[in-house]
Short mmCIF file of C-alpha atoms and ligand atoms in Angstrom, two decimals:
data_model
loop_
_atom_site.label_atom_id
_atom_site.label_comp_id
_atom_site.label_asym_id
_atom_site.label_seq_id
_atom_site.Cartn_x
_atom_site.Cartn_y
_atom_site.Cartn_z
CA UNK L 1 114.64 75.31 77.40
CA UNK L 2 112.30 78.57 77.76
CA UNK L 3 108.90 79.09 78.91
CA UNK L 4 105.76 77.17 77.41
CA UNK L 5 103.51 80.35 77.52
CA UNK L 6 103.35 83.95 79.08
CA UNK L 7 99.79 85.46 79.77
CA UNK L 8 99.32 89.40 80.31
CA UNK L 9 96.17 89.46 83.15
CA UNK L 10 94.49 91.97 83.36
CA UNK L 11 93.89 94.30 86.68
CA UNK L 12 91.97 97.03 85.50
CA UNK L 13 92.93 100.95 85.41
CA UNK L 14 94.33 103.86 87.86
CA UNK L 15 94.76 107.96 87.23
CA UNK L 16 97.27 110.02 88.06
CA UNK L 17 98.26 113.15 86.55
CA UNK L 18 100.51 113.69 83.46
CA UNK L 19 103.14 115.49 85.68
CA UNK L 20 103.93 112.19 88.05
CA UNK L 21 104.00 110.00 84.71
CA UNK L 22 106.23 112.58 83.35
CA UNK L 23 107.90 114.55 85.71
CA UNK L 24 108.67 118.16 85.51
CA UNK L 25 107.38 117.98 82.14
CA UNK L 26 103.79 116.90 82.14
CA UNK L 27 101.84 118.58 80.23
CA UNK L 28 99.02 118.07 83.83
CA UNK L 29 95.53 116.85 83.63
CA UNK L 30 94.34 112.95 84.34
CA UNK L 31 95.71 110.04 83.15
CA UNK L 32 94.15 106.59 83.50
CA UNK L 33 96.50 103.90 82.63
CA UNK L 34 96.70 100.43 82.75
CA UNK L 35 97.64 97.73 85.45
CA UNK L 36 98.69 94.06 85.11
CA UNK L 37 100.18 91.18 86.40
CA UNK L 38 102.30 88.22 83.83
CA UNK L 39 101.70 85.17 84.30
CA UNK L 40 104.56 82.60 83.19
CA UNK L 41 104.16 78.81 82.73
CA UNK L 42 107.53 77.19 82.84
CA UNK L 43 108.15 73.74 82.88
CA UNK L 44 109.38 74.28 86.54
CA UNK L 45 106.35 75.75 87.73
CA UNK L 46 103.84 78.18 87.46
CA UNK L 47 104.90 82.41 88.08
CA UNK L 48 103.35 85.35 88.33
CA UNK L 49 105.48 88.50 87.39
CA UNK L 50 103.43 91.24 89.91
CA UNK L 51 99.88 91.22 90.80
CA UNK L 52 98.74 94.59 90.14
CA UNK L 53 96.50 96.49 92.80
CA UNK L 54 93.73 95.51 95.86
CA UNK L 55 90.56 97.88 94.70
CA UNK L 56 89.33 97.73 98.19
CA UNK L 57 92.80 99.36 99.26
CA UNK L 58 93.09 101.98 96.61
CA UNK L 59 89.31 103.02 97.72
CA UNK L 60 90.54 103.37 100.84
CA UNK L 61 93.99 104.93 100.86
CA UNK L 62 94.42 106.64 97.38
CA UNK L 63 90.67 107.21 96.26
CA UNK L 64 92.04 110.10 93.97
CA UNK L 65 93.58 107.66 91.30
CA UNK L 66 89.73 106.36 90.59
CA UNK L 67 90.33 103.00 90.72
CA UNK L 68 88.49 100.41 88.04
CA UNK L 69 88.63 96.98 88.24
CA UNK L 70 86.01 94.66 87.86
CA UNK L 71 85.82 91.13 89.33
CA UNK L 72 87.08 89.47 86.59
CA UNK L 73 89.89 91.90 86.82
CA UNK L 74 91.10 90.62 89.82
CA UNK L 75 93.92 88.12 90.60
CA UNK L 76 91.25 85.63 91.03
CA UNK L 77 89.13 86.34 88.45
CA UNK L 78 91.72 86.49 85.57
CA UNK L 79 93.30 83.24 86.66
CA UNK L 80 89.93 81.65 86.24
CA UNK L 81 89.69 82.78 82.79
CA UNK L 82 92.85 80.64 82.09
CA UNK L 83 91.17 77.46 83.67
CA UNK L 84 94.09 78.45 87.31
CA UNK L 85 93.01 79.00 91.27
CA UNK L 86 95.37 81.06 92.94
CA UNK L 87 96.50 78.19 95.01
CA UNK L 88 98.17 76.38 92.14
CA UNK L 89 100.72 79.55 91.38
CA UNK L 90 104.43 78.28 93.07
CA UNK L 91 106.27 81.48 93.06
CA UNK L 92 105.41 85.11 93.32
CA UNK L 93 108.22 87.56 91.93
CA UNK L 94 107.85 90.75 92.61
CA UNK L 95 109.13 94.04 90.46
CA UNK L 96 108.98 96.66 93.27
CA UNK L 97 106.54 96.66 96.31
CA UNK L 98 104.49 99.81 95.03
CA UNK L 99 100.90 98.88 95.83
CA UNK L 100 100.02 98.25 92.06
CA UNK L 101 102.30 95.79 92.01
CA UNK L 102 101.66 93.95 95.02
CA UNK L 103 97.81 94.21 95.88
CA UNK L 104 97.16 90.74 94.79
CA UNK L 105 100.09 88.62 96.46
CA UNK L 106 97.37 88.22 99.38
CA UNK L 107 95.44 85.83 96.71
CA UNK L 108 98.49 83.42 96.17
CA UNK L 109 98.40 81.65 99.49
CA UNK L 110 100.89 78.46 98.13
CA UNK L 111 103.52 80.26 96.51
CA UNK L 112 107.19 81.05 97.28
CA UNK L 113 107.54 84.79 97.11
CA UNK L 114 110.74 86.21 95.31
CA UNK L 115 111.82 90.29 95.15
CA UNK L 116 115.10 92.02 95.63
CA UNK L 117 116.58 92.37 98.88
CA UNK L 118 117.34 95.77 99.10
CA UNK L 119 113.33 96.11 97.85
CA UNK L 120 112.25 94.04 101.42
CA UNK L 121 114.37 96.35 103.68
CA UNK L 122 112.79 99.40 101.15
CA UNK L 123 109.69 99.00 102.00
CA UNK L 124 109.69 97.73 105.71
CA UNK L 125 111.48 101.33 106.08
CA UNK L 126 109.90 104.01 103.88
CA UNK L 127 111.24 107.08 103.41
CA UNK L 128 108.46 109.95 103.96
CA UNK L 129 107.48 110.65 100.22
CA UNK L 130 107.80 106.68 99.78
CA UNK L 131 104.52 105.64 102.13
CA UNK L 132 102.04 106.54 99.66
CA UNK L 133 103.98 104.11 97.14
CA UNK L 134 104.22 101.38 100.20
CA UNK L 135 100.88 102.00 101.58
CA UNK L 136 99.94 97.86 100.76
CA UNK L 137 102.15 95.73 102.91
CA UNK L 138 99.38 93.20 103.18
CA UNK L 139 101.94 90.52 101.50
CA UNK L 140 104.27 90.41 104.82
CA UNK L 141 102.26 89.88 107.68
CA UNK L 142 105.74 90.53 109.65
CA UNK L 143 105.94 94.05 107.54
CA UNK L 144 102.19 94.49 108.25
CA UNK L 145 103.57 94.79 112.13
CA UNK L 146 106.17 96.53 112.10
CA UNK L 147 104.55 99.47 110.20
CA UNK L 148 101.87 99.25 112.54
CA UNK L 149 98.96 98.45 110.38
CA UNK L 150 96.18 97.37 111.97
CA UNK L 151 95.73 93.44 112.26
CA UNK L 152 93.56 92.16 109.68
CA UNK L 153 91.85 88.47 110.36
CA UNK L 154 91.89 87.30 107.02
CA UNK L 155 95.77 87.68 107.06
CA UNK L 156 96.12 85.52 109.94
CA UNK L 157 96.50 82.39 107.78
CA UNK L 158 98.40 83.94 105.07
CA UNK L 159 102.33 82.81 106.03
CA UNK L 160 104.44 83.86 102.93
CA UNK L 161 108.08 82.38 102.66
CA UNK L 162 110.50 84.60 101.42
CA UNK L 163 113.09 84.50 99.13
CA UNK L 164 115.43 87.38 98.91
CA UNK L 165 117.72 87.83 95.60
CA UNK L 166 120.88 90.09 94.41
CA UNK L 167 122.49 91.03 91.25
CA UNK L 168 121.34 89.61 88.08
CA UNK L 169 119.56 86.08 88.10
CA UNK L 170 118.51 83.57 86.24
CA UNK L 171 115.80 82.25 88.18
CA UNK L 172 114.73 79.25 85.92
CA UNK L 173 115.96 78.35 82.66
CA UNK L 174 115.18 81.64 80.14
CA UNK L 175 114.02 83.49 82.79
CA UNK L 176 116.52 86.84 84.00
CA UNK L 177 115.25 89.28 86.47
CA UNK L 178 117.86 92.51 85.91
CA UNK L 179 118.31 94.65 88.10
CA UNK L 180 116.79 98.08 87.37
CA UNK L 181 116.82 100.22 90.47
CA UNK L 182 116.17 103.78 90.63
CA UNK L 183 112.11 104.16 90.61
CA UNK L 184 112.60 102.24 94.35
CA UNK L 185 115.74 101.16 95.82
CA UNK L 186 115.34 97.18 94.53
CA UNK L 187 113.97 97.03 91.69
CA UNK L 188 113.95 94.21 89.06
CA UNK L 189 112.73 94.27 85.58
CA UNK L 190 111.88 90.54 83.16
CA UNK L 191 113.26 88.89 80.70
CA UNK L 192 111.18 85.44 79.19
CA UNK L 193 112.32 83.66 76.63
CA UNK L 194 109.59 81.74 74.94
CA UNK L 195 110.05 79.02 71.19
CA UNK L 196 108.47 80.98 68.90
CA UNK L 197 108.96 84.69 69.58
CA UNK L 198 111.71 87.22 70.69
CA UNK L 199 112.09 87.46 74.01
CA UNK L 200 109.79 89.77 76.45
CA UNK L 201 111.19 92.18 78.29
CA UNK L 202 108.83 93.30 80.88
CA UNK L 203 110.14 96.65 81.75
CA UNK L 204 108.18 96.81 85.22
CA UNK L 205 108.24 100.96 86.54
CA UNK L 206 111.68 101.16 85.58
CA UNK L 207 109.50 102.55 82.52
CA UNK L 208 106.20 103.18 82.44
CA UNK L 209 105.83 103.86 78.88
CA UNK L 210 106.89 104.09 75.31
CA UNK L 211 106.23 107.54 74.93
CA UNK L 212 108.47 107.69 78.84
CA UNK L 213 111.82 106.13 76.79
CA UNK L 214 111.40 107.66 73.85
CA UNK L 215 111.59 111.22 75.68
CA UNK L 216 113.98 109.91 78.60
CA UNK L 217 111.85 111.44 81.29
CA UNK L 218 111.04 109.66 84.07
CA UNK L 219 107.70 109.37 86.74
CA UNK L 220 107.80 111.75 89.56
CA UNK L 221 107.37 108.53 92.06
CA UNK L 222 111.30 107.45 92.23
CA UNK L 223 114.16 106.98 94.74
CA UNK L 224 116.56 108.07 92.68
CA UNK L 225 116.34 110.30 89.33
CA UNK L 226 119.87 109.94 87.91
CA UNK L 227 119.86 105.79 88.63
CA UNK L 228 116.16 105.80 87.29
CA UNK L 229 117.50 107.02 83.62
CA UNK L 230 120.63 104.66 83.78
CA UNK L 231 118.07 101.76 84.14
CA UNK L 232 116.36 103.20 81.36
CA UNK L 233 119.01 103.30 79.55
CA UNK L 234 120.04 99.80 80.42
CA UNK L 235 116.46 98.43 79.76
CA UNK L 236 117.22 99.73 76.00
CA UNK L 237 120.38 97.84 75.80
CA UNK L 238 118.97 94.65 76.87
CA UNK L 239 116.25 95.24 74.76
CA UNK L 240 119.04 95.41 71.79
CA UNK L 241 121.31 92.86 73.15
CA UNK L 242 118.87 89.95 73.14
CA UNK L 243 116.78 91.33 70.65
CA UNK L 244 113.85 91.44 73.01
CA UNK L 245 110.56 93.17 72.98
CA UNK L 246 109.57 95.43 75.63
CA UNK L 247 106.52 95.88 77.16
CA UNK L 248 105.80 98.77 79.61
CA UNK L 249 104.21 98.91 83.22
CA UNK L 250 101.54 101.62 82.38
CA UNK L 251 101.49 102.26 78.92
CA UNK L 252 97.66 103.31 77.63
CA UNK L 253 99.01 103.92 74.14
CA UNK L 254 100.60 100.43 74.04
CA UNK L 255 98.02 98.17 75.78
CA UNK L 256 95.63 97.84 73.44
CA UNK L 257 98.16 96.07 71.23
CA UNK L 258 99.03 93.85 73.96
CA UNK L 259 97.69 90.09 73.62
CA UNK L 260 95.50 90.17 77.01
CA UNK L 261 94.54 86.46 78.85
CA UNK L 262 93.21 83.99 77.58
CA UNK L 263 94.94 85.11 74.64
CA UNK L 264 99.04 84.36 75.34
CA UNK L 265 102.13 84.31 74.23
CA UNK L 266 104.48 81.29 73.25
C1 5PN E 301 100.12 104.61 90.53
C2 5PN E 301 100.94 105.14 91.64
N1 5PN E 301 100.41 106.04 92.45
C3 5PN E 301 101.09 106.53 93.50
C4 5PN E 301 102.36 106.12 93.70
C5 5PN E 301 103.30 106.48 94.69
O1 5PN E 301 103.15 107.26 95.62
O2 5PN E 301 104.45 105.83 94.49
C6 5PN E 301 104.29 104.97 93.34
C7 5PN E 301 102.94 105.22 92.88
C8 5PN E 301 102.23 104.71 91.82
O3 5PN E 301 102.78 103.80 91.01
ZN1 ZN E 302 106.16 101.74 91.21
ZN1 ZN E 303 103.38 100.93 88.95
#
């Protein structure tokens, strides 16, 4: 058994310069790249694979990556385009808890939310040149509190259950999260096998790019440099292993070959 179908949805762009997508190398100057979330029908449920950024909280907290995103780019709007309301996703999984990976959880009010453990207990307890990265904590109301952002109404019926993993995991039949860490401390990157195609290997920001493997250098926005390459490395050999395809985070010379919803994969 595998999944039925994987869509790529859409959530718009960001900039940041060349030397935090390629660090101590660059060359500088702006880069816009691409954000999205994956979402996986499986015959045990519907999952969505991150859920890219909150415009509204990028205008406010990091204007200076010039956020675009349209309505339709939204969490909302791109499951509309595949006939979905956010209330019918079941489970959330989570990559990493950077803000373009989390800004839409707020949308998926029914499901079960799944990350790593050591990527809950990251981000409840930033380090200093982490907060940027963990500036949207909107998805844990009990987070929300403890880092002392300010109550926000609308969040007061949003009541997310948890689910905290370790290790390697199957979490339904032909779908792996592997552990990646090294960009943050809990990191996990996808693997979905689907009946008619190699596997997808969805790299998460354990890579953002093609052109980030194939010169080994890593973003500037990590935990750890020297774990960071190992996961690259590793993301290579499960790439090899299972004969999978991978597809980057933020990868504006790869996107546009990307099959983007309603389009999908099977
Ligand atoms: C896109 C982006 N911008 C800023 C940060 C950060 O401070 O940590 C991670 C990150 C990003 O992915
Ligand atoms: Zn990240
Ligand atoms: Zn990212």
């Amino acid at each position: 058994m595998s999944a039925n179908k994987v869509y790529l949805l859409d959530g718009g762009t960001l900039v940041i310069d060349g030397y935090h997508a390629f660090w101590n190398r660059g060359p500088g100057g702006e880069l816009r790249f691409p954000c999205y979330a994956i979402l996986i029908d499986h015959p045990d449920g519907l999952y969505i694979f991150d859920t890219g950024y909150d415009h509204a909280h990028v205008e406010r907290v990091l204007p200076f990556e010039k956020p675009l995103q349209t309505e339709a780019q939204t969490i909302p709007g791109q499951l509309a385009t595949v006939g979905l309301r956010p209330s019918d996703i079941n489970y959330v999984i989570n990559s990493h808890y950077h803000f373009d990976h989390c800004g839409g959880n707020i949308h998926l009010t029914e499901a079960c939310t799944l990350c790593h453990a050591k990527e809950l207990e990251a981000c409840a307890s930033p380090h200093p040149f982490e907060m940027l990265g963990y500036s949207d904590v909107r998805f844990s109301p009990d987070i929300s509190a403890k880092r002392g952002a300010p109550a926000e109404p609308a969040l007061d019926i949003y009541t997310p259950k948890f689910e905290t993993l370790t290790n390697d995991q199957e979490i339904a039949k032909g779908m792996w999260l592997f552990e990646t860490p090294g960009h943050t401390a809990g990191h996990y990157s996808l693997m979905v096998e689907l009946p008619d195609r190699r596997p997808m290997l969805f790299s998460a920001d354990a890579c953002y790019s093609k052109q980030n493997m194939d010169l080994m250098c890593i973003s500037s926005f990590h935990l750890d440099p020297v774990a960071s390459l190992q996961s690259m490395e590793r993301l290579k050999e499960l790439a090899e292993k299972y004969d999978a395809e991978l597809f980057y985070s933020h990868d504006p010379a790869s996107y546009p070959d990307y099959l983007l919803a309603p389009a999908f994969y099977s």
